[in-house]
Tab-separated table of N, CA and C in Angstrom:
chain	number	residue	atom	x	y	z
A	442	MET	N	99.740	77.416	82.805
A	442	MET	CA	99.242	78.681	83.315
A	442	MET	C	100.153	79.815	82.872
A	443	THR	N	99.537	80.927	82.615
A	443	THR	CA	100.260	82.125	82.228
A	443	THR	C	100.771	82.839	83.476
A	444	ALA	N	101.975	83.346	83.403
A	444	ALA	CA	102.557	84.084	84.524
A	444	ALA	C	102.863	85.518	84.081
A	445	HIS	N	102.858	86.424	85.041
A	445	HIS	CA	103.231	87.807	84.777
A	445	HIS	C	104.009	88.321	85.985
A	446	THR	N	105.028	89.108	85.730
A	446	THR	CA	105.823	89.700	86.802
A	446	THR	C	105.386	91.146	87.008
A	447	PHE	N	104.961	91.434	88.221
A	447	PHE	CA	104.578	92.791	88.620
A	447	PHE	C	105.725	93.373	89.433
A	448	GLN	N	106.035	94.649	89.208
A	448	GLN	CA	107.149	95.278	89.921
A	448	GLN	C	106.608	96.225	90.981
A	449	GLY	N	107.095	96.074	92.198
A	449	GLY	CA	106.692	96.934	93.295
A	449	GLY	C	107.400	98.280	93.250
A	450	ALA	N	106.970	99.202	94.089
A	450	ALA	CA	107.597	100.525	94.173
A	450	ALA	C	109.057	100.404	94.598
A	451	SER	N	109.380	99.316	95.287
A	451	SER	CA	110.750	99.075	95.740
A	451	SER	C	111.647	98.528	94.628
A	452	SER	N	111.072	98.324	93.447
A	452	SER	CA	111.734	97.698	92.290
A	452	SER	C	111.859	96.184	92.433
A	453	ARG	N	111.276	95.630	93.472
A	453	ARG	CA	111.273	94.174	93.628
A	453	ARG	C	110.235	93.572	92.677
A	454	ASP	N	110.568	92.432	92.073
A	454	ASP	CA	109.667	91.744	91.157
A	454	ASP	C	108.925	90.623	91.866
A	455	TYR	N	107.644	90.467	91.516
A	455	TYR	CA	106.786	89.418	92.067
A	455	TYR	C	106.103	88.716	90.902
A	456	THR	N	106.326	87.422	90.772
A	456	THR	CA	105.729	86.667	89.672
A	456	THR	C	104.431	86.026	90.133
A	457	TYR	N	103.363	86.342	89.420
A	457	TYR	CA	102.023	85.854	89.712
A	457	TYR	C	101.549	84.932	88.596
A	458	LEU	N	100.749	83.940	88.948
A	458	LEU	CA	100.126	83.051	87.978
A	458	LEU	C	98.722	83.544	87.688
A	459	MET	N	98.329	83.505	86.427
A	459	MET	CA	96.979	83.893	86.040
A	459	MET	C	96.087	82.659	86.099
A	460	LEU	N	94.938	82.793	86.764
A	460	LEU	CA	93.969	81.706	86.868
A	460	LEU	C	92.659	82.118	86.220
A	461	PRO	N	91.899	81.161	85.713
A	461	PRO	CA	90.574	81.493	85.183
A	461	PRO	C	89.608	81.764	86.328
A	462	TRP	N	89.034	82.953	86.357
A	462	TRP	CA	88.106	83.305	87.422
A	462	TRP	C	86.832	82.472	87.352
A	463	SER	N	86.476	82.024	86.177
A	463	SER	CA	85.215	81.293	86.002
A	463	SER	C	85.177	79.979	86.781
A	464	GLN	N	86.312	79.522	87.252
A	464	GLN	CA	86.375	78.260	87.980
A	464	GLN	C	86.794	78.510	89.426
A	465	LEU	N	85.843	78.990	90.233
A	465	LEU	CA	86.134	79.318	91.632
A	465	LEU	C	86.735	78.134	92.369
A	466	GLN	N	86.307	76.930	92.030
A	466	GLN	CA	86.844	75.747	92.719
A	466	GLN	C	88.339	75.571	92.452
A	467	GLY	N	88.876	76.210	91.417
A	467	GLY	CA	90.305	76.120	91.123
A	467	GLY	C	91.167	77.061	91.938
A	468	ILE	N	90.531	77.955	92.691
A	468	ILE	CA	91.284	78.894	93.508
A	468	ILE	C	91.892	78.132	94.684
A	469	PRO	N	93.168	78.288	94.912
A	469	PRO	CA	93.824	77.554	96.006
A	469	PRO	C	93.225	77.857	97.373
A	470	ARG	N	93.276	76.876	98.210
A	470	ARG	CA	92.804	77.018	99.587
A	470	ARG	C	94.015	77.254	100.486
A	471	GLN	N	94.787	78.264	100.149
A	471	GLN	CA	96.006	78.566	100.890
A	471	GLN	C	96.180	80.072	100.970
A	472	ALA	N	97.149	80.490	101.741
A	472	ALA	CA	97.460	81.910	101.879
A	472	ALA	C	98.116	82.408	100.603
A	473	ALA	N	97.669	83.584	100.145
A	473	ALA	CA	98.218	84.114	98.892
A	473	ALA	C	97.902	85.592	98.757
A	474	ASN	N	98.649	86.240	97.899
A	474	ASN	CA	98.327	87.579	97.431
A	474	ASN	C	97.619	87.402	96.103
A	475	TYR	N	96.784	88.360	95.748
A	475	TYR	CA	96.077	88.252	94.476
A	475	TYR	C	95.881	89.625	93.858
A	476	ILE	N	95.699	89.613	92.549
A	476	ILE	CA	95.493	90.841	91.791
A	476	ILE	C	94.345	90.612	90.817
A	477	LEU	N	93.362	91.503	90.834
A	477	LEU	CA	92.328	91.543	89.815
A	477	LEU	C	92.781	92.646	88.863
A	478	ALA	N	92.793	92.369	87.562
A	478	ALA	CA	93.360	93.338	86.624
A	478	ALA	C	92.520	93.483	85.364
A	479	ALA	N	92.629	94.651	84.762
A	479	ALA	CA	92.059	94.932	83.453
A	479	ALA	C	93.207	94.779	82.453
A	480	GLY	N	92.959	95.079	81.199
A	480	GLY	CA	94.017	94.994	80.195
A	480	GLY	C	94.106	93.608	79.587
A	481	THR	N	95.316	93.225	79.223
A	481	THR	CA	95.556	91.932	78.583
A	481	THR	C	96.555	91.134	79.414
A	482	PRO	N	96.653	89.818	79.185
A	482	PRO	CA	97.641	89.035	79.926
A	482	PRO	C	99.077	89.534	79.737
A	483	LEU	N	99.374	90.132	78.584
A	483	LEU	CA	100.722	90.656	78.352
A	483	LEU	C	100.930	92.035	78.965
A	484	SER	N	99.824	92.732	79.232
A	484	SER	CA	99.917	94.078	79.796
A	484	SER	C	98.763	94.321	80.775
A	485	PRO	N	98.768	93.605	81.911
A	485	PRO	CA	97.683	93.780	82.876
A	485	PRO	C	97.787	95.099	83.627
A	486	GLU	N	96.629	95.642	83.974
A	486	GLU	CA	96.538	96.877	84.735
A	486	GLU	C	95.821	96.562	86.047
A	487	PRO	N	96.540	96.462	87.165
A	487	PRO	CA	95.904	96.109	88.432
A	487	PRO	C	94.770	97.042	88.830
A	488	VAL	N	93.665	96.432	89.216
A	488	VAL	CA	92.474	97.142	89.671
A	488	VAL	C	92.331	96.965	91.184
A	489	TRP	N	92.697	95.797	91.697
A	489	TRP	CA	92.572	95.471	93.116
A	489	TRP	C	93.755	94.582	93.474
A	490	ILE	N	94.484	94.927	94.502
A	490	ILE	CA	95.626	94.143	94.975
A	490	ILE	C	95.386	93.852	96.449
A	491	SER	N	95.424	92.570	96.817
A	491	SER	CA	95.179	92.245	98.218
A	491	SER	C	95.817	90.922	98.596
A	492	GLU	N	95.527	90.474	99.816
A	492	GLU	CA	96.045	89.216	100.329
A	492	GLU	C	94.964	88.553	101.158
A	493	ALA	N	95.093	87.256	101.327
A	493	ALA	CA	94.132	86.521	102.143
A	493	ALA	C	94.815	85.320	102.780
A	494	HIS	N	94.408	85.030	104.001
A	494	HIS	CA	94.951	83.864	104.706
A	494	HIS	C	94.492	82.573	104.034
A	495	ARG	N	93.235	82.548	103.583
A	495	ARG	CA	92.704	81.409	102.831
A	495	ARG	C	91.982	81.986	101.617
A	496	LEU	N	92.648	82.010	100.497
A	496	LEU	CA	92.155	82.685	99.302
A	496	LEU	C	90.768	82.221	98.878
A	497	TYR	N	90.556	80.923	98.810
A	497	TYR	CA	89.262	80.390	98.382
A	497	TYR	C	88.144	80.879	99.299
A	498	ALA	N	88.349	80.799	100.596
A	498	ALA	CA	87.331	81.205	101.564
A	498	ALA	C	87.031	82.698	101.438
A	499	PHE	N	88.046	83.504	101.148
A	499	PHE	CA	87.825	84.943	100.997
A	499	PHE	C	86.872	85.219	99.847
A	500	PHE	N	87.106	84.611	98.690
A	500	PHE	CA	86.250	84.872	97.533
A	500	PHE	C	84.876	84.231	97.682
A	501	GLU	N	84.798	83.156	98.405
A	501	GLU	CA	83.507	82.537	98.672
A	501	GLU	C	82.644	83.487	99.517
A	502	ALA	N	83.269	84.192	100.451
A	502	ALA	CA	82.560	85.120	101.329
A	502	ALA	C	82.349	86.503	100.698
A	503	ASN	N	83.084	86.829	99.649
A	503	ASN	CA	83.024	88.161	99.020
A	503	ASN	C	82.828	88.068	97.511
A	504	PRO	N	81.779	87.407	97.028
A	504	PRO	CA	81.625	87.228	95.578
A	504	PRO	C	81.393	88.525	94.818
A	505	ARG	N	80.885	89.556	95.473
A	505	ARG	CA	80.617	90.830	94.781
A	505	ARG	C	81.894	91.573	94.398
A	506	LEU	N	82.994	91.270	95.041
A	506	LEU	CA	84.256	91.952	94.744
A	506	LEU	C	84.592	91.859	93.254
A	507	TRP	N	84.524	90.653	92.706
A	507	TRP	CA	84.834	90.455	91.287
A	507	TRP	C	83.820	91.169	90.407
A	508	ASP	N	82.531	91.121	90.770
A	508	ASP	CA	81.488	91.800	89.989
A	508	ASP	C	81.755	93.301	89.920
A	509	ILE	N	82.126	93.889	91.046
A	509	ILE	CA	82.413	95.323	91.089
A	509	ILE	C	83.642	95.645	90.241
A	510	ALA	N	84.686	94.842	90.357
A	510	ALA	CA	85.910	95.075	89.574
A	510	ALA	C	85.621	94.978	88.079
A	511	GLN	N	84.762	94.043	87.680
A	511	GLN	CA	84.405	93.907	86.264
A	511	GLN	C	83.560	95.083	85.796
A	512	ALA	N	82.499	95.390	86.542
A	512	ALA	CA	81.558	96.418	86.115
A	512	ALA	C	82.159	97.818	86.113
A	513	LYS	N	82.911	98.149	87.130
A	513	LYS	CA	83.435	99.517	87.252
A	513	LYS	C	84.791	99.733	86.591
A	514	HIS	N	85.590	98.648	86.450
A	514	HIS	CA	86.967	98.837	85.985
A	514	HIS	C	87.382	97.869	84.882
A	515	SER	N	86.430	97.143	84.318
A	515	SER	CA	86.694	96.201	83.209
A	515	SER	C	87.723	95.125	83.549
A	516	ALA	N	87.803	94.743	84.817
A	516	ALA	CA	88.746	93.685	85.214
A	516	ALA	C	88.290	92.362	84.612
A	517	ARG	N	89.214	91.649	84.001
A	517	ARG	CA	88.925	90.346	83.408
A	517	ARG	C	90.014	89.320	83.736
A	518	LEU	N	91.038	89.752	84.456
A	518	LEU	CA	92.195	88.904	84.737
A	518	LEU	C	92.341	88.691	86.242
A	519	PHE	N	92.748	87.489	86.610
A	519	PHE	CA	92.893	87.126	88.022
A	519	PHE	C	94.253	86.460	88.213
A	520	TYR	N	95.086	87.051	89.061
A	520	TYR	CA	96.448	86.564	89.309
A	520	TYR	C	96.609	86.216	90.785
A	521	ILE	N	97.387	85.180	91.061
A	521	ILE	CA	97.687	84.827	92.453
A	521	ILE	C	99.178	84.545	92.624
A	522	ARG	N	99.630	84.711	93.856
A	522	ARG	CA	101.001	84.363	94.235
A	522	ARG	C	100.928	83.821	95.658
A	523	ALA	N	101.187	82.529	95.815
A	523	ALA	CA	101.138	81.892	97.128
A	523	ALA	C	102.235	82.455	98.029
A	524	GLU	N	101.860	82.742	99.266
A	524	GLU	CA	102.812	83.255	100.266
A	524	GLU	C	102.258	82.921	101.637
A	525	PRO	N	102.859	81.959	102.331
A	525	PRO	CA	102.312	81.543	103.619
A	525	PRO	C	102.470	82.568	104.742
A	526	GLY	N	103.487	83.396	104.690
A	526	GLY	CA	103.740	84.336	105.788
A	526	GLY	C	102.926	85.613	105.678
A	527	GLN	N	102.154	85.920	106.726
A	527	GLN	CA	101.315	87.110	106.690
A	527	GLN	C	102.125	88.398	106.560
A	528	ALA	N	103.215	88.516	107.281
A	528	ALA	CA	104.030	89.736	107.201
A	528	ALA	C	104.560	89.936	105.781
A	529	ALA	N	104.998	88.870	105.139
A	529	ALA	CA	105.494	88.960	103.756
A	529	ALA	C	104.359	89.332	102.800
A	530	ARG	N	103.167	88.750	103.003
A	530	ARG	CA	102.023	89.081	102.139
A	530	ARG	C	101.664	90.556	102.260
A	531	LEU	N	101.607	91.054	103.483
A	531	LEU	CA	101.248	92.453	103.706
A	531	LEU	C	102.290	93.404	103.120
A	532	ALA	N	103.569	93.092	103.287
A	532	ALA	CA	104.631	93.942	102.734
A	532	ALA	C	104.567	93.953	101.204
A	533	GLU	N	104.344	92.792	100.612
A	533	GLU	CA	104.239	92.705	99.149
A	533	GLU	C	103.037	93.501	98.653
A	534	ARG	N	101.902	93.333	99.326
A	534	ARG	CA	100.692	94.072	98.941
A	534	ARG	C	100.950	95.572	98.968
A	535	GLU	N	101.547	96.073	100.039
A	535	GLU	CA	101.827	97.508	100.152
A	535	GLU	C	102.794	97.978	99.062
A	536	ASP	N	103.817	97.173	98.788
A	536	ASP	CA	104.794	97.511	97.745
A	536	ASP	C	104.103	97.644	96.390
A	537	LEU	N	103.230	96.701	96.066
A	537	LEU	CA	102.531	96.732	94.777
A	537	LEU	C	101.493	97.850	94.720
A	538	ILE	N	100.778	98.095	95.817
A	538	ILE	CA	99.806	99.194	95.831
A	538	ILE	C	100.508	100.526	95.603
A	539	ARG	N	101.654	100.728	96.246
A	539	ARG	CA	102.419	101.976	96.037
A	539	ARG	C	102.878	102.113	94.589
A	540	SER	N	103.161	101.001	93.950
A	540	SER	CA	103.627	101.038	92.568
A	540	SER	C	102.501	101.290	91.566
A	541	TYR	N	101.377	100.619	91.731
A	541	TYR	CA	100.308	100.665	90.728
A	541	TYR	C	99.139	101.581	91.077
A	542	LEU	N	98.965	101.942	92.339
A	542	LEU	CA	97.856	102.793	92.769
A	542	LEU	C	96.529	102.319	92.161
A	543	PRO	N	96.124	101.084	92.450
A	543	PRO	CA	94.899	100.550	91.842
A	543	PRO	C	93.667	101.343	92.271
A	544	PRO	N	92.660	101.453	91.391
A	544	PRO	CA	91.465	102.237	91.716
A	544	PRO	C	90.617	101.640	92.837
A	545	MET	N	90.719	100.330	93.062
A	545	MET	CA	90.040	99.701	94.193
A	545	MET	C	91.112	99.403	95.224
A	546	ASP	N	90.880	99.820	96.463
A	546	ASP	CA	91.885	99.665	97.515
A	546	ASP	C	91.365	98.681	98.559
A	547	ASP	N	92.121	97.638	98.850
A	547	ASP	CA	91.657	96.631	99.789
A	547	ASP	C	91.555	97.146	101.216
A	548	ARG	N	92.094	98.311	101.466
A	548	ARG	CA	92.006	98.880	102.799
A	548	ARG	C	90.716	99.669	102.992
A	549	VAL	N	89.944	99.806	101.885
A	549	VAL	CA	88.663	100.519	101.915
A	549	VAL	C	87.610	99.560	101.371
A	550	PRO	N	86.536	99.270	102.122
A	550	PRO	CA	85.528	98.335	101.615
A	550	PRO	C	84.934	98.824	100.295
A	551	PRO	N	84.704	97.914	99.334
A	551	PRO	CA	84.134	98.325	98.039
A	551	PRO	C	82.698	98.784	98.198
A	552	GLU	N	82.277	99.665	97.302
A	552	GLU	CA	80.897	100.128	97.303
A	552	GLU	C	79.984	98.994	96.891
A	553	ARG	N	78.806	98.984	97.389
A	553	ARG	CA	77.820	97.934	97.044
A	553	ARG	C	77.003	98.351	95.858
């Protein structure tokens, strides 16, 4: 798997693994932060940064999220970073959102 390090506004580094989105069954059934990104694996541009208590269940319940990210922002890359602690996931998400200012914000429901 390909990995990429994203830097938060705090200058802290977070290493994420890139997964193929086409294989939903490969998405872990664990707590994690995730990034949908445009660009290339060597230079990803975050479009959506969020966290989920059970990553697989989140995407199973929200399949349009990826469609919107692809159609509106050319997202083609999917990154995850496992993190069991909710407080740590939320702090990391906020740090990365402040750094990258992604056009889709997980704190605002996506347009249908």
